[in-house]
Tab-separated table of C-alpha atoms in Angstrom:
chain	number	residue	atom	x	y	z
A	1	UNK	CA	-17.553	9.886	12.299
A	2	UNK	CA	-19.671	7.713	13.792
A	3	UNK	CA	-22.025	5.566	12.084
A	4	UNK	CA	-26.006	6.629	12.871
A	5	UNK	CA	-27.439	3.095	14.624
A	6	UNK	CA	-30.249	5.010	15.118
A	7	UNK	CA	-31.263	6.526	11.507
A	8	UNK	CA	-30.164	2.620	10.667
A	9	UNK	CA	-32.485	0.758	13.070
A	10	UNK	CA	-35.817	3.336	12.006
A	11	UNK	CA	-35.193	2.523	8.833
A	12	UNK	CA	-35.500	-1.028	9.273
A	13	UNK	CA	-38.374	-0.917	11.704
A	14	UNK	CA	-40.107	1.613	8.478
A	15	UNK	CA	-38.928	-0.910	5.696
A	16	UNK	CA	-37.363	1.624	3.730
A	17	UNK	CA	-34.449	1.349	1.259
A	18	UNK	CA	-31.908	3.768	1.205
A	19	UNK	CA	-33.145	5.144	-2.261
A	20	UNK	CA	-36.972	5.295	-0.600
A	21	UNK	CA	-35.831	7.490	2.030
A	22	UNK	CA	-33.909	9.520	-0.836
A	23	UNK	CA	-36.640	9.335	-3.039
A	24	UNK	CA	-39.742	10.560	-0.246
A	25	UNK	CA	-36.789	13.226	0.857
A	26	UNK	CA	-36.438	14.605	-2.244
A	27	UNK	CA	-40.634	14.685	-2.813
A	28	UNK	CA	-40.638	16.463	1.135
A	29	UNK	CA	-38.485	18.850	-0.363
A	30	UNK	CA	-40.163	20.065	-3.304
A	31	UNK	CA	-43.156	20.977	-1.035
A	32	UNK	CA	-41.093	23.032	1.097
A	33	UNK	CA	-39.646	24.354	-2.695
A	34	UNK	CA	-36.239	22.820	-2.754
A	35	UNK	CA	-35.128	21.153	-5.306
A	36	UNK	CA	-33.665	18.092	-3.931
A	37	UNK	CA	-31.640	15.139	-5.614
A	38	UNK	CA	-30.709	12.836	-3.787
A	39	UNK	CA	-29.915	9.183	-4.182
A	40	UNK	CA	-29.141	6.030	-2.271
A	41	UNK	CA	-25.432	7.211	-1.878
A	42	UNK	CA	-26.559	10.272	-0.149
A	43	UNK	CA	-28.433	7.706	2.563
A	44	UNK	CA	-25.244	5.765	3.092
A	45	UNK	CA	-23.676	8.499	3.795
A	46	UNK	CA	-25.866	9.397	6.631
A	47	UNK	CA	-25.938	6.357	8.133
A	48	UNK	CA	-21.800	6.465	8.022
A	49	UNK	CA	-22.373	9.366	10.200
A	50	UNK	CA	-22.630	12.561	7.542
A	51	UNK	CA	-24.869	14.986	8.553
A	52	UNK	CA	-27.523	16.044	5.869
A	53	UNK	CA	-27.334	20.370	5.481
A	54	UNK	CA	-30.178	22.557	5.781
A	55	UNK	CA	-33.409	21.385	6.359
A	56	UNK	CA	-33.094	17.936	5.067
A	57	UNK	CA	-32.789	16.312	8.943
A	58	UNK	CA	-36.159	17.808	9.227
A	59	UNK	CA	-37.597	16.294	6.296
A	60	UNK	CA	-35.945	13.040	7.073
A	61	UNK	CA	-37.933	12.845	10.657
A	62	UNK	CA	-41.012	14.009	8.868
A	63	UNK	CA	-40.201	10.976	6.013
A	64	UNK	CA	-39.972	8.471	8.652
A	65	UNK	CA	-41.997	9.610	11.236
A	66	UNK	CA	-45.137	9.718	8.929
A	67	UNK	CA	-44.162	5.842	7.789
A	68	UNK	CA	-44.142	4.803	11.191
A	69	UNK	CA	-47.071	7.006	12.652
A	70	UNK	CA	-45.007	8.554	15.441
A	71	UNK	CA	-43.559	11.942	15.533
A	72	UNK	CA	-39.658	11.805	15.397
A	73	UNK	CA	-37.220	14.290	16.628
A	74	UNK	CA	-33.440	15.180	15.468
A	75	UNK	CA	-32.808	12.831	18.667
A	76	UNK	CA	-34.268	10.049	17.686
A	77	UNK	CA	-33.353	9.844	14.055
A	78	UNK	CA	-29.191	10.243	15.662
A	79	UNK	CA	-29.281	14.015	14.433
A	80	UNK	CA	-29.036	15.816	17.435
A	81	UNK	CA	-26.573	18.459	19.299
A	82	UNK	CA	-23.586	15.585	20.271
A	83	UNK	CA	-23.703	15.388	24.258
A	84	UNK	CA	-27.348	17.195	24.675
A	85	UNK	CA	-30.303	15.827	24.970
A	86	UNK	CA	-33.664	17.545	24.072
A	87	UNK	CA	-35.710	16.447	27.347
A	88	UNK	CA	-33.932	17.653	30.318
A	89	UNK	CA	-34.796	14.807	32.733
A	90	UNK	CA	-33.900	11.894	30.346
A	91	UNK	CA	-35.290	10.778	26.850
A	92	UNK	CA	-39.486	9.089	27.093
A	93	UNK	CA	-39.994	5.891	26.944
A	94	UNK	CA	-40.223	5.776	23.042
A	95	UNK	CA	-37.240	7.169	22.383
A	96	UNK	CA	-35.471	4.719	24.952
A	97	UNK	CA	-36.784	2.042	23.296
A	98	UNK	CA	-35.787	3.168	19.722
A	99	UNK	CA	-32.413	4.272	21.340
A	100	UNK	CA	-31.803	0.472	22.620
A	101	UNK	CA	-33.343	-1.291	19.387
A	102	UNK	CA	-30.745	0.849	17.586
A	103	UNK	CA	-28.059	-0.880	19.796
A	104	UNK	CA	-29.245	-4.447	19.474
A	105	UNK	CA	-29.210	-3.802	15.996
A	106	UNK	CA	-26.188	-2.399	15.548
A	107	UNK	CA	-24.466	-4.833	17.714
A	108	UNK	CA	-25.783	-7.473	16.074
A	109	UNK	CA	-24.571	-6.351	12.726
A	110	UNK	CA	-21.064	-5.932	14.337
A	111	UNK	CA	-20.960	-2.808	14.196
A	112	UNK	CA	-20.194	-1.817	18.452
A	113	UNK	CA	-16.700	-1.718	19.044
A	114	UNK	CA	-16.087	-4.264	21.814
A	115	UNK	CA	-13.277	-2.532	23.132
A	116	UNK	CA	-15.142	0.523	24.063
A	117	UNK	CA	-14.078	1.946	27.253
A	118	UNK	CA	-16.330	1.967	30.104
A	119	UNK	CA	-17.889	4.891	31.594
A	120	UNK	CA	-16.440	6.354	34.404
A	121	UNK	CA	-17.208	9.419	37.179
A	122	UNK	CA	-20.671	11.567	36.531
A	123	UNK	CA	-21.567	9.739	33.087
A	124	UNK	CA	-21.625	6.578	34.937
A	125	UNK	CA	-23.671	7.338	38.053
A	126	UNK	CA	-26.692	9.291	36.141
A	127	UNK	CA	-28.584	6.043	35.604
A	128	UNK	CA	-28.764	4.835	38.942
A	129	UNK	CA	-29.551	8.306	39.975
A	130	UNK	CA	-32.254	8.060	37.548
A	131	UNK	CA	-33.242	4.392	38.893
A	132	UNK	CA	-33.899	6.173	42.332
A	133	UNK	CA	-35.233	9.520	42.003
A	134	UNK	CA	-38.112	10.813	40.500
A	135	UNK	CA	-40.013	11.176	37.868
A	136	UNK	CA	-41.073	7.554	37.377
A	137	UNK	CA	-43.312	6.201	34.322
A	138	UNK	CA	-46.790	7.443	35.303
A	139	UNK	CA	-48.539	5.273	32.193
A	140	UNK	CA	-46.396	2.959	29.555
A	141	UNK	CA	-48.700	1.797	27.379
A	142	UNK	CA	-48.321	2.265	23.874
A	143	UNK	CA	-49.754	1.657	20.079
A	144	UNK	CA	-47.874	0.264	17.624
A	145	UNK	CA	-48.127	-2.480	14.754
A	146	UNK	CA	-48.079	-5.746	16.868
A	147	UNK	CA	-50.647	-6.707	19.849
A	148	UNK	CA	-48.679	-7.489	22.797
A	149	UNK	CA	-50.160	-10.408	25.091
A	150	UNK	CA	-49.272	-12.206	27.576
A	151	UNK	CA	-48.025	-15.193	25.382
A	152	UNK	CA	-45.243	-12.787	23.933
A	153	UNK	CA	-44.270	-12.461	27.393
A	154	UNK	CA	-43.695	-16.000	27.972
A	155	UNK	CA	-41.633	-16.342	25.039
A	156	UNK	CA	-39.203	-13.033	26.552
A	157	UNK	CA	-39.059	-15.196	29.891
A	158	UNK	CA	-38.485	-18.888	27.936
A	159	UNK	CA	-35.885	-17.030	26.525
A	160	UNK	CA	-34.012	-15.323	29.647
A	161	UNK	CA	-33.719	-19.218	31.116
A	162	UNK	CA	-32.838	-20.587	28.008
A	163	UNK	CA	-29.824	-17.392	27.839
A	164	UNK	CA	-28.701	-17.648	31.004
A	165	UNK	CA	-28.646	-21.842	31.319
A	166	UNK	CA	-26.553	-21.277	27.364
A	167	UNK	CA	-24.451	-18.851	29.463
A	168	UNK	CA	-23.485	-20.701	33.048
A	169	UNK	CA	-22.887	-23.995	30.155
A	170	UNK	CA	-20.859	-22.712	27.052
A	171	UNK	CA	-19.562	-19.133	28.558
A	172	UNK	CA	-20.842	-15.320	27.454
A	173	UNK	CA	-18.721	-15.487	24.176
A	174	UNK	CA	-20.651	-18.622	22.820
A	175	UNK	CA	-23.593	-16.497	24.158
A	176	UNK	CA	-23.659	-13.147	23.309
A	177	UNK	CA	-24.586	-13.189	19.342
A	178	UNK	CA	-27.392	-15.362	20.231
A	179	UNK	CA	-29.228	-13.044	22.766
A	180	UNK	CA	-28.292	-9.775	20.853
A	181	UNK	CA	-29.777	-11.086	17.798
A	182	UNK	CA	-33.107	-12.155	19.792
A	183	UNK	CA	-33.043	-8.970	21.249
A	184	UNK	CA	-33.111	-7.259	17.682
A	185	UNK	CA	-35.273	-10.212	16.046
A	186	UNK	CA	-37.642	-10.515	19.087
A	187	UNK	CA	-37.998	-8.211	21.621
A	188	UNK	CA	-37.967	-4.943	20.090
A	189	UNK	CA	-40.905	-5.453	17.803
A	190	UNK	CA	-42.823	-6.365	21.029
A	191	UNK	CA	-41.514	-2.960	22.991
A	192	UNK	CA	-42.758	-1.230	19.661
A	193	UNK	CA	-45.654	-2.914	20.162
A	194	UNK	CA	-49.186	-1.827	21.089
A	195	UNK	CA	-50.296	-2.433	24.564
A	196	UNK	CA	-51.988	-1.310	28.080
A	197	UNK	CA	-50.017	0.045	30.692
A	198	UNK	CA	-50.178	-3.345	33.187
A	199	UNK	CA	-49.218	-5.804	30.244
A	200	UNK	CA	-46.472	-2.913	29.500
A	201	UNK	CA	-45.031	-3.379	32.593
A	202	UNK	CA	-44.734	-7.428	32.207
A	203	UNK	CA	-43.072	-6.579	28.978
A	204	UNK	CA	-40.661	-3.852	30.648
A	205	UNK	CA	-39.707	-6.131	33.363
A	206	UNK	CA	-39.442	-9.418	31.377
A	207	UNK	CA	-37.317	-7.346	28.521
A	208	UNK	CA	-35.160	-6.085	31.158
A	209	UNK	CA	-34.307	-8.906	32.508
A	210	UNK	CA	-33.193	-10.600	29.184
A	211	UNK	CA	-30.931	-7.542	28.490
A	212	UNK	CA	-29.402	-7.906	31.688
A	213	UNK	CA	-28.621	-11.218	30.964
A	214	UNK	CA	-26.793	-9.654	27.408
A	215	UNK	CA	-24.970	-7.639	29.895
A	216	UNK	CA	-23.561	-10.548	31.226
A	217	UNK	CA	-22.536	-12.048	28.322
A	218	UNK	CA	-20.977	-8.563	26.979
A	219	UNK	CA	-19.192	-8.286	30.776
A	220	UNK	CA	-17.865	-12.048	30.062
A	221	UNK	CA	-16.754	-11.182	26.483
A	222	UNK	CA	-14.701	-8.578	27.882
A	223	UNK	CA	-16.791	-5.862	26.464
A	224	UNK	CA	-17.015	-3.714	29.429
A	225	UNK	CA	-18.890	-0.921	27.865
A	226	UNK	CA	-20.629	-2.321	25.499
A	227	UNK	CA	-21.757	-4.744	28.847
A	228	UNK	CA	-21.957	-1.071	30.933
A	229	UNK	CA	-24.906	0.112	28.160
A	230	UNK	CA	-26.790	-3.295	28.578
A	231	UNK	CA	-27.248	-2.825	32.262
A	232	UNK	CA	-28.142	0.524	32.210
A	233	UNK	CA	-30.629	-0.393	29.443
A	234	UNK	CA	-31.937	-2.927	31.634
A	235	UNK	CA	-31.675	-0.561	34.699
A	236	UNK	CA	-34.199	1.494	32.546
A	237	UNK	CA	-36.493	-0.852	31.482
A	238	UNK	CA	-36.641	-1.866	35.643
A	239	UNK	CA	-37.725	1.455	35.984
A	240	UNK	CA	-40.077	1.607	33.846
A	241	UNK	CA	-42.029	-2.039	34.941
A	242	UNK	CA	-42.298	-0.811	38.523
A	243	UNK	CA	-40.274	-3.839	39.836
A	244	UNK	CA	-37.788	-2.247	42.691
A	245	UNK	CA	-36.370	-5.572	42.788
A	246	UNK	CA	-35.352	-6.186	39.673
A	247	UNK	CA	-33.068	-2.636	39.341
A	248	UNK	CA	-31.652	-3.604	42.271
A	249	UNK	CA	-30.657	-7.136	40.552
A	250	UNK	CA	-29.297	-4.990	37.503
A	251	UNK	CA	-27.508	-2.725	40.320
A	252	UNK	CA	-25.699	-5.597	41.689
A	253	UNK	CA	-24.816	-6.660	38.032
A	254	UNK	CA	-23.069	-3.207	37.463
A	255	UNK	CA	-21.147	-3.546	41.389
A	256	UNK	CA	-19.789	-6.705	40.086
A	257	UNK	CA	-18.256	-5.407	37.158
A	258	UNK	CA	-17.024	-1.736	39.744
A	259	UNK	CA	-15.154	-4.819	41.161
A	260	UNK	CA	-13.432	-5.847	38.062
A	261	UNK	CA	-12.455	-2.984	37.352
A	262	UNK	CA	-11.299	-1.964	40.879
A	263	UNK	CA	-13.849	1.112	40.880
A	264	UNK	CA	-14.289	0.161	44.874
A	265	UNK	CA	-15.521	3.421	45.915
A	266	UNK	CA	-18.471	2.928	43.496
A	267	UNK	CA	-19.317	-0.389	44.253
A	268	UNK	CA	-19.839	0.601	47.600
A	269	UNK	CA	-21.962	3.428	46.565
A	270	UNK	CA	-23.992	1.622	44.260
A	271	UNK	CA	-24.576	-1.283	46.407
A	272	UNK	CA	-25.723	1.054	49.067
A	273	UNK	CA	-28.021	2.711	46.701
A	274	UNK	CA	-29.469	-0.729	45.715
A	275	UNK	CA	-30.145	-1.728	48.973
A	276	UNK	CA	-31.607	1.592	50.515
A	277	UNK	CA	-34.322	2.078	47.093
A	278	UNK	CA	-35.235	-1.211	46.824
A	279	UNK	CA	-35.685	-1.596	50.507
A	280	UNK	CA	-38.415	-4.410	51.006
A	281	UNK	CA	-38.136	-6.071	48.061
A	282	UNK	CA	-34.564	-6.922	47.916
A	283	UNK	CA	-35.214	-10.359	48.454
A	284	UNK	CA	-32.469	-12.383	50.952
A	285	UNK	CA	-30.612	-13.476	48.395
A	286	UNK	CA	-29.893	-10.544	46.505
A	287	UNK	CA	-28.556	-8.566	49.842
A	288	UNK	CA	-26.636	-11.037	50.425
A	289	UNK	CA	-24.354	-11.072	47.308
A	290	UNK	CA	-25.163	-7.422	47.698
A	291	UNK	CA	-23.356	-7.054	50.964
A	292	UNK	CA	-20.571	-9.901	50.172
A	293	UNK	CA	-19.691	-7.716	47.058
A	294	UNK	CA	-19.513	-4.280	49.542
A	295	UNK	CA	-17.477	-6.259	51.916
A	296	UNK	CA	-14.798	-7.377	49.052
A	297	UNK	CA	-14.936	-3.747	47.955
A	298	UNK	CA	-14.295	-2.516	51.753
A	299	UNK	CA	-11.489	-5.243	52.338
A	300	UNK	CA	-9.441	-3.299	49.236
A	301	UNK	CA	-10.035	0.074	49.979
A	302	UNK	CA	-8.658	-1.204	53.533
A	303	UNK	CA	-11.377	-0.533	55.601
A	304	UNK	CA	-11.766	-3.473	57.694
A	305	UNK	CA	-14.824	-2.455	60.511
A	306	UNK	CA	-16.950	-2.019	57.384
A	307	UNK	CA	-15.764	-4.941	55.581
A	308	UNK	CA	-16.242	-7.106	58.331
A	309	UNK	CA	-19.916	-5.638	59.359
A	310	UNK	CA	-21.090	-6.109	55.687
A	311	UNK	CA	-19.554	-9.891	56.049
A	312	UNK	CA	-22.275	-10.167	59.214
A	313	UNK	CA	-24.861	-8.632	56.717
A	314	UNK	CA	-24.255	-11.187	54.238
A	315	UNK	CA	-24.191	-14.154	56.092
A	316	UNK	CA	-27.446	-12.973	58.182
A	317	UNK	CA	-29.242	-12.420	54.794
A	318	UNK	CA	-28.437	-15.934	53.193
A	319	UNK	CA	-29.494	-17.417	56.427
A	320	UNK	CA	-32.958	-15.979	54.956
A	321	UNK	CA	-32.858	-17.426	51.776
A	322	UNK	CA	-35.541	-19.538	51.421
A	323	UNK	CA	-35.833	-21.804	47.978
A	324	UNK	CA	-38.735	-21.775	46.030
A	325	UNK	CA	-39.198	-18.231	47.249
A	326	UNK	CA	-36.246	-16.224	44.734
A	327	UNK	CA	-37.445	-14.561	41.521
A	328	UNK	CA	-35.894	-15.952	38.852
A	329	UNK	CA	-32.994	-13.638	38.383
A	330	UNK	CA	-31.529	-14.471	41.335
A	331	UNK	CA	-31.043	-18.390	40.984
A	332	UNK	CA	-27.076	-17.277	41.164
A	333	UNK	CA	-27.085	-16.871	44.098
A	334	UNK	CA	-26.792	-20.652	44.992
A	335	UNK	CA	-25.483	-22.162	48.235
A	336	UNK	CA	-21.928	-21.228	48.556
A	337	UNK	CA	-21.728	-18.380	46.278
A	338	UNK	CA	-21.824	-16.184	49.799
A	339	UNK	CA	-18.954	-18.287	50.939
A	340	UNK	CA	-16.751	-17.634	48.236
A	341	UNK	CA	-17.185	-13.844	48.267
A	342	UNK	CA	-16.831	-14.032	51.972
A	343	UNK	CA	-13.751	-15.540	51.286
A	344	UNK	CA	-12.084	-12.927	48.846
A	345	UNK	CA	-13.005	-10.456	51.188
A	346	UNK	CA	-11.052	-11.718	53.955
A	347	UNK	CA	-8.293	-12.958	51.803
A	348	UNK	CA	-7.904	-8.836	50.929
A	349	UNK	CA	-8.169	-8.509	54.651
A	350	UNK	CA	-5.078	-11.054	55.086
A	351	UNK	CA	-7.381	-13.399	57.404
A	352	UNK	CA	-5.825	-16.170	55.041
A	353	UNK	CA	-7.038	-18.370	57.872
A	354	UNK	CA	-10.892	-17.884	58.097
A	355	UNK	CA	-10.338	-17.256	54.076
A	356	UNK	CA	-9.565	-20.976	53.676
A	357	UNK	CA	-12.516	-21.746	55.551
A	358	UNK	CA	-14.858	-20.036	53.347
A	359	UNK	CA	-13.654	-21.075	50.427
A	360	UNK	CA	-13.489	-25.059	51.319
A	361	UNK	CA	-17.203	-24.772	52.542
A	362	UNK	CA	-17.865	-23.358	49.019
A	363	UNK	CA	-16.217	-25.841	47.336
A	364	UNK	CA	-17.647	-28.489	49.728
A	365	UNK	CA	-21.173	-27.442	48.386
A	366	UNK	CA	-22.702	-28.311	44.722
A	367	UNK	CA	-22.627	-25.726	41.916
A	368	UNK	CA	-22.928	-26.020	38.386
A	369	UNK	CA	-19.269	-26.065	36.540
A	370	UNK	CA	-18.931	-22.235	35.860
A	371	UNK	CA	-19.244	-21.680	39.470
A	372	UNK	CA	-17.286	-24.514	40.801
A	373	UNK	CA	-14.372	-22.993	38.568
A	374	UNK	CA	-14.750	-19.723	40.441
A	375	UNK	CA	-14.451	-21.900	43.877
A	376	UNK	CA	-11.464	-23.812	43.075
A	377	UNK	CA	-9.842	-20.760	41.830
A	378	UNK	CA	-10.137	-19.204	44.969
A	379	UNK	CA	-9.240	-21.861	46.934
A	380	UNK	CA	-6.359	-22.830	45.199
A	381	UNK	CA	-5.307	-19.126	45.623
A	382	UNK	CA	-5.572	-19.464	49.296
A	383	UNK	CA	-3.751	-22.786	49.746
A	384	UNK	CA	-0.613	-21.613	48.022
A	385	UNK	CA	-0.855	-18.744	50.309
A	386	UNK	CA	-1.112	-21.132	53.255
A	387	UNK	CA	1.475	-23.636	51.521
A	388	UNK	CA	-0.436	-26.195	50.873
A	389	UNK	CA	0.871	-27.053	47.718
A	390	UNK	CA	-0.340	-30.596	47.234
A	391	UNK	CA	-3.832	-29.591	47.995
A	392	UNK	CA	-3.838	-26.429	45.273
A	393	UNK	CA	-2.461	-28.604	42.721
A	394	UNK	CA	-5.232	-31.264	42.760
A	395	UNK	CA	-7.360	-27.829	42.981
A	396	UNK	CA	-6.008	-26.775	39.970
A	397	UNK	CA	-6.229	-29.466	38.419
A	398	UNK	CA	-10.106	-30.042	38.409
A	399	UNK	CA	-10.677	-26.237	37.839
A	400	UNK	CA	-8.997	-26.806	34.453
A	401	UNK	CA	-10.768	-29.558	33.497
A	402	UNK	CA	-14.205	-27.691	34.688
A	403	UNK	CA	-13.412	-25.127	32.111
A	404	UNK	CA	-13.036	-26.791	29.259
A	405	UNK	CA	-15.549	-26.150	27.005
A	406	UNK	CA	-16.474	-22.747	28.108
A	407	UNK	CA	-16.156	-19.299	25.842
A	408	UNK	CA	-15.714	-16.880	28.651
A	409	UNK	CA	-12.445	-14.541	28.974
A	410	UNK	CA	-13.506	-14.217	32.646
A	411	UNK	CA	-12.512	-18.079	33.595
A	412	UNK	CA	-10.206	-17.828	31.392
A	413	UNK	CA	-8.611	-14.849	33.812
A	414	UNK	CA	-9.012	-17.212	36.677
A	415	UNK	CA	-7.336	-19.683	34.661
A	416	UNK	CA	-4.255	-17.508	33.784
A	417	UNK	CA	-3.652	-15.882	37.425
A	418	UNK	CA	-4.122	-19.742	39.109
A	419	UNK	CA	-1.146	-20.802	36.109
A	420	UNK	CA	1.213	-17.942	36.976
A	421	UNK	CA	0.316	-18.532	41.075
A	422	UNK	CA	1.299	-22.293	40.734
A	423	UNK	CA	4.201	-21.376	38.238
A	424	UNK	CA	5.545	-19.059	41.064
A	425	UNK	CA	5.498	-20.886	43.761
A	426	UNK	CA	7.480	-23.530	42.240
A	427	UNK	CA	5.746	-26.350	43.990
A	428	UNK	CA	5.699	-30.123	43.118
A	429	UNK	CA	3.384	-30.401	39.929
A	430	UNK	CA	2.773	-27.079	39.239
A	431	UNK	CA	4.367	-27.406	35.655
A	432	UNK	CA	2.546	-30.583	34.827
A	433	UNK	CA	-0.821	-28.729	36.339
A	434	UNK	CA	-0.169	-26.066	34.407
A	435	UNK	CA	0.266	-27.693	31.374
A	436	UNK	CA	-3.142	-28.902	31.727
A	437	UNK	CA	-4.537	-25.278	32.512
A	438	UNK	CA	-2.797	-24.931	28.870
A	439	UNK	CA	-4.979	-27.138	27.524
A	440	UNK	CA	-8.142	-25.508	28.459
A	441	UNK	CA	-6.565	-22.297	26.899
A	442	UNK	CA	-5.228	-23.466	23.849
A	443	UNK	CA	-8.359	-23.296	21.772
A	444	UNK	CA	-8.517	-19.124	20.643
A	445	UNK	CA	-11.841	-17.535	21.197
């Protein structure tokens, strides 16, 4: 069984104890003339997963819903058909939002198994499908307990910096509890909240944009689909603020991680779909990591005429970029960050030549230390290819110190393949480099 986030997180938003709900249950029931006695056990057991019998599910959406002043459905108290969903084109707004409070919640509590597999084939592609197509969110305002203004707002956007700056600095594993428990605390008594359809929108995109950013953290904890249900949370909340822009930004968060987990023909796909829906306002920056990431996906599936074209795409696009002109989100994109993709393309095309060029210009240009990692790690790569084994060690070298510091199992990858690179080629230093790369590792996360 699986436990019922969902029965848990209404029940928090209603302030009800588990003998309340019993109690009003019970009371439900004796209008309907059953004689009902049941008791805070009976509650734990549902939210451990136990179905109630009878009519009781019934009586626990009418409990609840009548606290909260919304109608509830089987749905959205976790008592529906497994697999089947009672609105054929997706869930409404509400129930999205009670359906992602329920995860923050959960996950917060530790209750989301991190090692959850990530969706793959049909189950995976339905939210960018539903990103694209029709029907989109004709009015999202909504009534609830707390007025929503535009100072709650700035507090969701205060917090995406402050997230993202705690990220790029300490890693997504020093992260992650942080922004899920702001995202319970926070932000989902403001989506609850009561406002007009334009302020709604503010809220949708600035709330998508910090889940996004848990995404991140989840994808850098290794969490790949607990990080998978973030982004497609935050694809949703795009959706539903109007901005083209931002999905597109969330898109290009999900092709990174079809990369990681060497689902190349999606990446493609997904980039594509990015690019083509958001049209106009994919801003330069984002096509270009857009296009670098299609052209690393291209150079594996060995296609190297469309690996090479999306290579011109990027590097026309970040041409474009203009500073000062980038939303927010994209801020990773920083100079360099083109180069380096550019480079792992080519390095899968085995142009270990115009590879090393890439990568040197990207580690000839500033970026903050979770980047430059990334850089050297690439580099370094590329010089023991090229044999340059005096020049990947001092690489090395300052990639490990870089990453000290930093809770993320993603450098921490990096960290292990550049080890087991130096380690092979047997090069002058390599075991006194790699005892250093030790170092960074040594401390468990």
């Amino acid at each position: 069984m699986q436990p019922n986030a969902l029965l848990d997180a209404l029940l928090a938003e209603a302030g009800m104890s588990h003998a309340g709900l019993a109690a009003h249950v019970n009371q439900a029931g004796r209008s309907r003339g059953l004689a009902l006695r049941y008791e805070h056990t009976a509650v734990a057991r549902w939210l451990k997963g136990q179905r109630p019998r009878g009519q009781v599910p019934d009586l626990i959406c009418e409990v609840i819903g009548g606290r909260l002043r919304r109608p509830l459905s089987l749905d959205d108290v976790g008592f529906g058909v497994p697999g089947q969903s009672a609105d054929p084109h997706g869930s409404p707004l509400s129930g999205f939002v009670d359906r992602a409070a329920a995860l923050w919640r959960s996950d917060g509590n530790g209750r989301q198994c991190l090692a959850a597999d990530a969706l793959t084939g049909t189950p995976a592609v339905i939210p960018v499908w539903e990103w694209e197509n029709p029907p989109e969110d004709a009015d999202v305002s909504r009534e609830g307990p707390t007025r929503v203004g535009p100072e709650h707002i700035e507090i969701l956007r205060a917090a995406r910096a402050h997230y993202e700056l705690m990220y790029r600095r300490a890693g997504g594993v020093a992260t992650r509890d942080r922004i899920v428990r702001f995202l319970g605390t926070e932000t989902a008594p403001l989506l609850r909240g009561s406002y007009s359809d334009g302020l709604g929108r503010s809220l949708y995109r600035a709330g998508g944009s910090l889940v996004a950013v848990a995404g991140i953290c989840a994808y850098d904890s290794d969490a790949h689909g607990l990080a998978q249900r973030y982004f497609h949370q935050a694809l949703r909340l795009a959706k539903a603020s109007g901005d083209r822009g931002l999905g597109a930004y969330v898109i290009a968060l999900i092709v990174n991680q079809c990369l990681h987990l060497r689902e190349f023909r999606q990446a493609v796909a997904f980039a594509e779909a990015a690019l083509r829906t958001a049209g106009r306002h994919t801003t330069p920056a984002l096509a270009a990591d857009l296009y670098a990431m299609q052209a690393k996906a291209y150079a594996q599936l060995g296609d190297t005429t469309a690996a090479l074209a999306c290579i011109r795409n990027a590097e026309a696009a970040a041409e474009r970029i203009r500073p000062g002109t980038e939303p927010d989100e994209t801020g990773y994109v920083q100079p360099g960050l083109v180069n380096v993709q550019v480079a792992e393309a080519l390095l899968g095309l085995g142009d270990l030549r115009a590879a090393h060029e890439q990568a040197a210009a990207a580690v000839g240009t500033p970026a903050h230390d979770r980047g430059r990692v990334h850089r050297l790690a690439m580099l370094c790569e590329i010089q023991l290819r090229q044999g340059e084994a005096d020049q990947a060690v001092a690489a090395a070298a300052e990639m490990a110190e870089r990453a000290r510091g930093m809770e993320s199992l993603r450098l921490r990858d990096r960290l292990r393949a550049v080890r087991v690179q130096l380690l092979t080629s047997g090069c002058s230093g390599a075991e006194e480099t790699a005892e250093l790369i030790d170092g960074a590792l040594r401390v468990p996360l």
